[in-house]
CSV table of C-alpha atoms in Angstrom, one decimal:
chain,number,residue,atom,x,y,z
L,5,UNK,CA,129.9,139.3,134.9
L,6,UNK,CA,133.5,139.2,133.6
L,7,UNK,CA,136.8,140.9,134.9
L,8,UNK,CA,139.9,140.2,133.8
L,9,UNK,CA,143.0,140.9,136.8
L,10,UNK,CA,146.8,141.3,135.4
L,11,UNK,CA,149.2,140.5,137.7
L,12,UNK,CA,151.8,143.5,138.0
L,13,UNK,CA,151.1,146.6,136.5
L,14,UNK,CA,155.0,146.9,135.0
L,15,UNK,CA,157.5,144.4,134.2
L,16,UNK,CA,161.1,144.5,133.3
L,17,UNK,CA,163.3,142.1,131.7
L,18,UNK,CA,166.6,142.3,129.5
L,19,UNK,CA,166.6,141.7,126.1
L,20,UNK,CA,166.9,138.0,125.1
L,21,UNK,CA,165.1,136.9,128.8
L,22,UNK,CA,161.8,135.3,128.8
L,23,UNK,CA,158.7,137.4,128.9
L,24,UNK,CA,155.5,136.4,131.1
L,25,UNK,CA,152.6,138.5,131.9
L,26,UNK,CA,150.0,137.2,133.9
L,27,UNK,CA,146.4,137.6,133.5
L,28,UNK,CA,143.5,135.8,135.7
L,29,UNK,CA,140.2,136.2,134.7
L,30,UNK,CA,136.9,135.0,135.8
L,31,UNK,CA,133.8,134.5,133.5
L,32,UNK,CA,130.3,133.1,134.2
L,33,UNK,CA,130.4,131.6,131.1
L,34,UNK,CA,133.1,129.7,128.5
L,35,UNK,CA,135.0,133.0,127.8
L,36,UNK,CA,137.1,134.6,124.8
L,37,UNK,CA,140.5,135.4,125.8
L,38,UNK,CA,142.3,138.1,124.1
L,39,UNK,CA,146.0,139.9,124.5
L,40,UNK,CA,146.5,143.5,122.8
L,41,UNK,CA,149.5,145.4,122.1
L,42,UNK,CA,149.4,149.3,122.5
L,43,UNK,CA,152.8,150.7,121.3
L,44,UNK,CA,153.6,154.5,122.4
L,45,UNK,CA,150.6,157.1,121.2
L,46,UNK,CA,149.1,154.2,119.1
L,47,UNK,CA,145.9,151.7,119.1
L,48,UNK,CA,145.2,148.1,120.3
L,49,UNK,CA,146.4,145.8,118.1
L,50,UNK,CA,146.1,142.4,119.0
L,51,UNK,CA,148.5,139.8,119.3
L,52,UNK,CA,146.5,136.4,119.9
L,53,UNK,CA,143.3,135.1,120.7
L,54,UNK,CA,141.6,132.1,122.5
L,55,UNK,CA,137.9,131.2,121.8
L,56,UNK,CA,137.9,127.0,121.5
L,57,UNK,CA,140.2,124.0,120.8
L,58,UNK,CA,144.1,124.1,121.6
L,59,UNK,CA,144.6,125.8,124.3
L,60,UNK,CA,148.1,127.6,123.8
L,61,UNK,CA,147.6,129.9,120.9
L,62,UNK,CA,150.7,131.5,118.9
L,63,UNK,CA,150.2,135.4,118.3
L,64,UNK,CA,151.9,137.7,116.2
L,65,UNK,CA,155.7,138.8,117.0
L,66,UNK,CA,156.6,135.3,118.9
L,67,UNK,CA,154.1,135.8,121.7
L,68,UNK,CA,151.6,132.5,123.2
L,69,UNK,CA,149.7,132.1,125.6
L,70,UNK,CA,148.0,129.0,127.4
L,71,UNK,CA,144.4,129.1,128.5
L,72,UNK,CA,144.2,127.2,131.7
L,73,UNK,CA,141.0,126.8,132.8
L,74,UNK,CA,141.7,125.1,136.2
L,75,UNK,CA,143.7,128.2,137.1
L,76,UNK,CA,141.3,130.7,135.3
L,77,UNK,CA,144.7,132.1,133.5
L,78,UNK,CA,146.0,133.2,130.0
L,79,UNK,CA,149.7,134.7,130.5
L,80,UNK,CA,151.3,135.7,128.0
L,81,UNK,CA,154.9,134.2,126.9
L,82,UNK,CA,157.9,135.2,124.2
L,83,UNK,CA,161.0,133.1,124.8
L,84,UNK,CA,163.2,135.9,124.2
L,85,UNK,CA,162.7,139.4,125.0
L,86,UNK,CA,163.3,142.8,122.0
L,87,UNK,CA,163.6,146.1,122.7
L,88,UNK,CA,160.9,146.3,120.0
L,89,UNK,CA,158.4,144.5,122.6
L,90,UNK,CA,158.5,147.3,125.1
L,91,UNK,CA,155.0,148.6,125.1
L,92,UNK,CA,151.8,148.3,126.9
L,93,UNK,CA,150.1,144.9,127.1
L,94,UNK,CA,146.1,143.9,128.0
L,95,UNK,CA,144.5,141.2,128.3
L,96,UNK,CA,140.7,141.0,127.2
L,97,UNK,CA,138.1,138.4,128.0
L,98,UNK,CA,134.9,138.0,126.2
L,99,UNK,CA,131.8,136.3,128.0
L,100,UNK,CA,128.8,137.0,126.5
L,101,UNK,CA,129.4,141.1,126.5
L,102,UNK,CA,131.6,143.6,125.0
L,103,UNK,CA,135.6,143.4,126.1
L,104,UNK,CA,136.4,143.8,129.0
L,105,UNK,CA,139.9,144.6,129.8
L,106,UNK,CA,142.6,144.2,132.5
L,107,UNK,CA,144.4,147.4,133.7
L,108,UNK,CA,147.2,146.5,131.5
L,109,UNK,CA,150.5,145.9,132.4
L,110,UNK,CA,153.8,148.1,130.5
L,111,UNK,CA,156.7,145.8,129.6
L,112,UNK,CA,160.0,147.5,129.7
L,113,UNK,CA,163.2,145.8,127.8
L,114,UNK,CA,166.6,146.6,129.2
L,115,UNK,CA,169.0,146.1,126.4
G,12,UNK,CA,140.2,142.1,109.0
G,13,UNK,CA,138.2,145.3,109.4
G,14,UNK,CA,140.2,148.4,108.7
G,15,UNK,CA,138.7,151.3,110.9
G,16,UNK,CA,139.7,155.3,110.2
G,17,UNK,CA,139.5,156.9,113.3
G,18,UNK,CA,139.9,161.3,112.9
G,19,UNK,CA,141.0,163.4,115.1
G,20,UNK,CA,144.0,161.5,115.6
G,21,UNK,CA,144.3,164.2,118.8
G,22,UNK,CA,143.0,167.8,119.4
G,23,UNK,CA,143.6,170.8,122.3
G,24,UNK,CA,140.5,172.2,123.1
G,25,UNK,CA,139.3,174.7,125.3
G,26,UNK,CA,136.8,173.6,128.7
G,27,UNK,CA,133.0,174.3,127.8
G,28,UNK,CA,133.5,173.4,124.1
G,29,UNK,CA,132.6,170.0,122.1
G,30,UNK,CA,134.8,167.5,120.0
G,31,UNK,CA,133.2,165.4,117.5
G,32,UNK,CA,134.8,162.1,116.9
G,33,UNK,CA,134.3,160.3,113.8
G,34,UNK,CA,134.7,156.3,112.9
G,35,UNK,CA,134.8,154.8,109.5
G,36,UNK,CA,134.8,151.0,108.7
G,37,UNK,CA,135.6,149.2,105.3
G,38,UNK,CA,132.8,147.1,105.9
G,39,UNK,CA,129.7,147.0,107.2
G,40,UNK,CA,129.2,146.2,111.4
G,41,UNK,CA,125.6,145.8,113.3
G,42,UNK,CA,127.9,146.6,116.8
G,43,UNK,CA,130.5,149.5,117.2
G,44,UNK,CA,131.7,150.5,120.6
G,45,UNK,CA,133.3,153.3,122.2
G,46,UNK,CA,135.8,153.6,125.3
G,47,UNK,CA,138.0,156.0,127.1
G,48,UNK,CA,141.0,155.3,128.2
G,49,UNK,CA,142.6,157.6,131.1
G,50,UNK,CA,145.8,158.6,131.2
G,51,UNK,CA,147.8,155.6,132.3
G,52,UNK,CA,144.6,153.4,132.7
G,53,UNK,CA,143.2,150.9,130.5
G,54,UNK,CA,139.9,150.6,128.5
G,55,UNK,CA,136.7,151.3,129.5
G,56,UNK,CA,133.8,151.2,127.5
G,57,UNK,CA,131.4,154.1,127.1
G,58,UNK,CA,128.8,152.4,124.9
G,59,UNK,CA,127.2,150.5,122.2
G,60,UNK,CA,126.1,151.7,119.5
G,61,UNK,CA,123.5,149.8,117.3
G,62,UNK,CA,122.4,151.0,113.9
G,63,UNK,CA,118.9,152.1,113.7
G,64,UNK,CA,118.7,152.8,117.6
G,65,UNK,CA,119.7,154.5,120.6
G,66,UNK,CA,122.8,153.9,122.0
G,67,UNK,CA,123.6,152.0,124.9
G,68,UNK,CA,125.5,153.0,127.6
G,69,UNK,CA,127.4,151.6,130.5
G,70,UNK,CA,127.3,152.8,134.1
G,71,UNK,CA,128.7,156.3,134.7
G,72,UNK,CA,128.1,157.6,130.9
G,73,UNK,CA,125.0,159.5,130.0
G,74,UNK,CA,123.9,160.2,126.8
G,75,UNK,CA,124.1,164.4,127.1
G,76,UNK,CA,127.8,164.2,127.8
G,77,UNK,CA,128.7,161.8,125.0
G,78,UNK,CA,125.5,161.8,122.7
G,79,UNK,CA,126.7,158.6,120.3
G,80,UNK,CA,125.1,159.0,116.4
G,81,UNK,CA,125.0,155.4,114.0
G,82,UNK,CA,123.3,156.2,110.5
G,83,UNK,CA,124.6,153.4,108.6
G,84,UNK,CA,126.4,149.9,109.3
G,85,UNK,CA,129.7,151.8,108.2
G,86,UNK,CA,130.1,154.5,110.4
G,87,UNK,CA,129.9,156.1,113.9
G,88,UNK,CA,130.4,159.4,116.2
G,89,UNK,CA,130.9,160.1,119.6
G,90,UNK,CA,130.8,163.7,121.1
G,91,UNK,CA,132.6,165.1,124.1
G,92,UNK,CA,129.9,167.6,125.3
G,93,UNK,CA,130.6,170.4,127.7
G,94,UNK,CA,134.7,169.7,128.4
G,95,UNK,CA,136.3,169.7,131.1
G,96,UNK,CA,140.1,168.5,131.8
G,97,UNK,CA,138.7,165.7,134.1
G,98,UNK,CA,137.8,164.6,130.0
G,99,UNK,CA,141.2,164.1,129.1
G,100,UNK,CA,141.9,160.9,127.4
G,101,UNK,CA,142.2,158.5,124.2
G,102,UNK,CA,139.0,158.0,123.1
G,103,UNK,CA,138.7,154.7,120.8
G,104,UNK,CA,136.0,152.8,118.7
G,105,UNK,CA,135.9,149.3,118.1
G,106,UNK,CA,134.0,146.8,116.2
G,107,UNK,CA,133.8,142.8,116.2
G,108,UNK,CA,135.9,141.2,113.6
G,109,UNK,CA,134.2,138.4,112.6
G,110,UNK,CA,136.8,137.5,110.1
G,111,UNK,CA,139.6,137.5,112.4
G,112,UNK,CA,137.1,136.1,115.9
G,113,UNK,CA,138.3,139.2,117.8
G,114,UNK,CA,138.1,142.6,118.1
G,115,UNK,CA,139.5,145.6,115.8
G,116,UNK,CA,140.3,149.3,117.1
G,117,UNK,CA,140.4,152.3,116.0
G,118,UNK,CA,144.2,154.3,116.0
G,119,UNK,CA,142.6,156.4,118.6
G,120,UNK,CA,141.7,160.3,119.3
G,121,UNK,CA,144.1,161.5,122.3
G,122,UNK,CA,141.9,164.7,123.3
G,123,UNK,CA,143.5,167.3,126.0
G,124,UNK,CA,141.2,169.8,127.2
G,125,UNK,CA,142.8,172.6,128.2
């Protein structure tokens, strides 16, 4: 079985500061990795995936994240925070059964 | 990637009635899913649905509260049976995107039941 763990449940960081959100996951198998936006009474949509090869993948908006598989991790990175990324963030893994999703953690951007 | 129209958007209703919610894809899907999401929670999946057969369902979901129909590779309902206000969520559908390799929602139904 899969479960995905995100590390902080809200994050806050003034505009033009890095942004990291950690997510752990464990998997009995290779997994998918997935991060999904949800703006404010919206969907998912997602913002970058792992399944093989390179292991830091570039999303939409600016946003990468490295799949470390030593650490079990996939945070998610943007160099420099907008008051446009403030949102809810989730991390997804994939092992061989539908998504399964972390609680999600809500990035707010101080301007 | 798969386009997915997802109606109600959201919807009041009363305790003791049912919601209908309907999802339509561009193309055509063997898998669509279903999940709730709480308020202030994140995803959880309700069930699978498969076209041509019973949906499946993951522990803590039955089939009389949210009866799930499939009658083609395009499109898919879940029901809310019997509300109550503990039902209170964003209900969303999902299929694989095989073009993209990951997974495409629906805008979600936000359903208060009142």
């Amino acid at each position: 079985a899969q479960s995905v763990t995100q590390l902080g449940s809200h994050v806050s960081v003034s505009e033009g500061a890095l942004v990291l959100l950690r997510c752990n996951y464990s998997s009995s198998v290779p997994p998918y990795l997935f991060w999904y936006v949800q703006y404010p009474n919206q969907g998912l949509q997602l913002l970058l995936k792992y399944t093989t090869g390179a292991t830091l993948v570039k999303g939409i908006n600016g946003f990468e994240a490295e799949f470390k598989k030593s650490e079990t991790s996939f945070h998610l990175t943007k160099p420099s925070a907008h008051m446009s990324d403030a949102a809810e963030y989730f991390c997804a893994v994939l092992g061989g059964a539908p998504l399964v999703f972390g609680k999600g953690t809500r990035l707010s951007v101080i301007a | 990637s798969a386009v997915i129209s997802q109606k109600p958007s959201r919807d009041i209703c009363q305790r003791g009635t049912s919601l209908t919610i309907q999802c339509q894809v561009d193309s055509q899907v063997t898998m669509m899913f279903w999940y709730r999401q709480q308020p202030g929670q994140s995803l959880t999946l309700i069930a699978t649905a498969n076209q041509g057969s019973e949906a499946t369902y993951e522990s803590g979901f039955v089939i009389d509260k949210f009866p799930i129909s499939r009658p083609n590779l395009t499109f898919s309902t879940l029901t809310v049976s019997n509300m109550s206000p503990e039902d209170s969520s964003i209900y969303l559908c999902s299929v694989e995107d095989l073009l993209s390799g990951g997974y495409t929602f629906g805008s979600g139904t936000r359903l208060t039941v009142v």
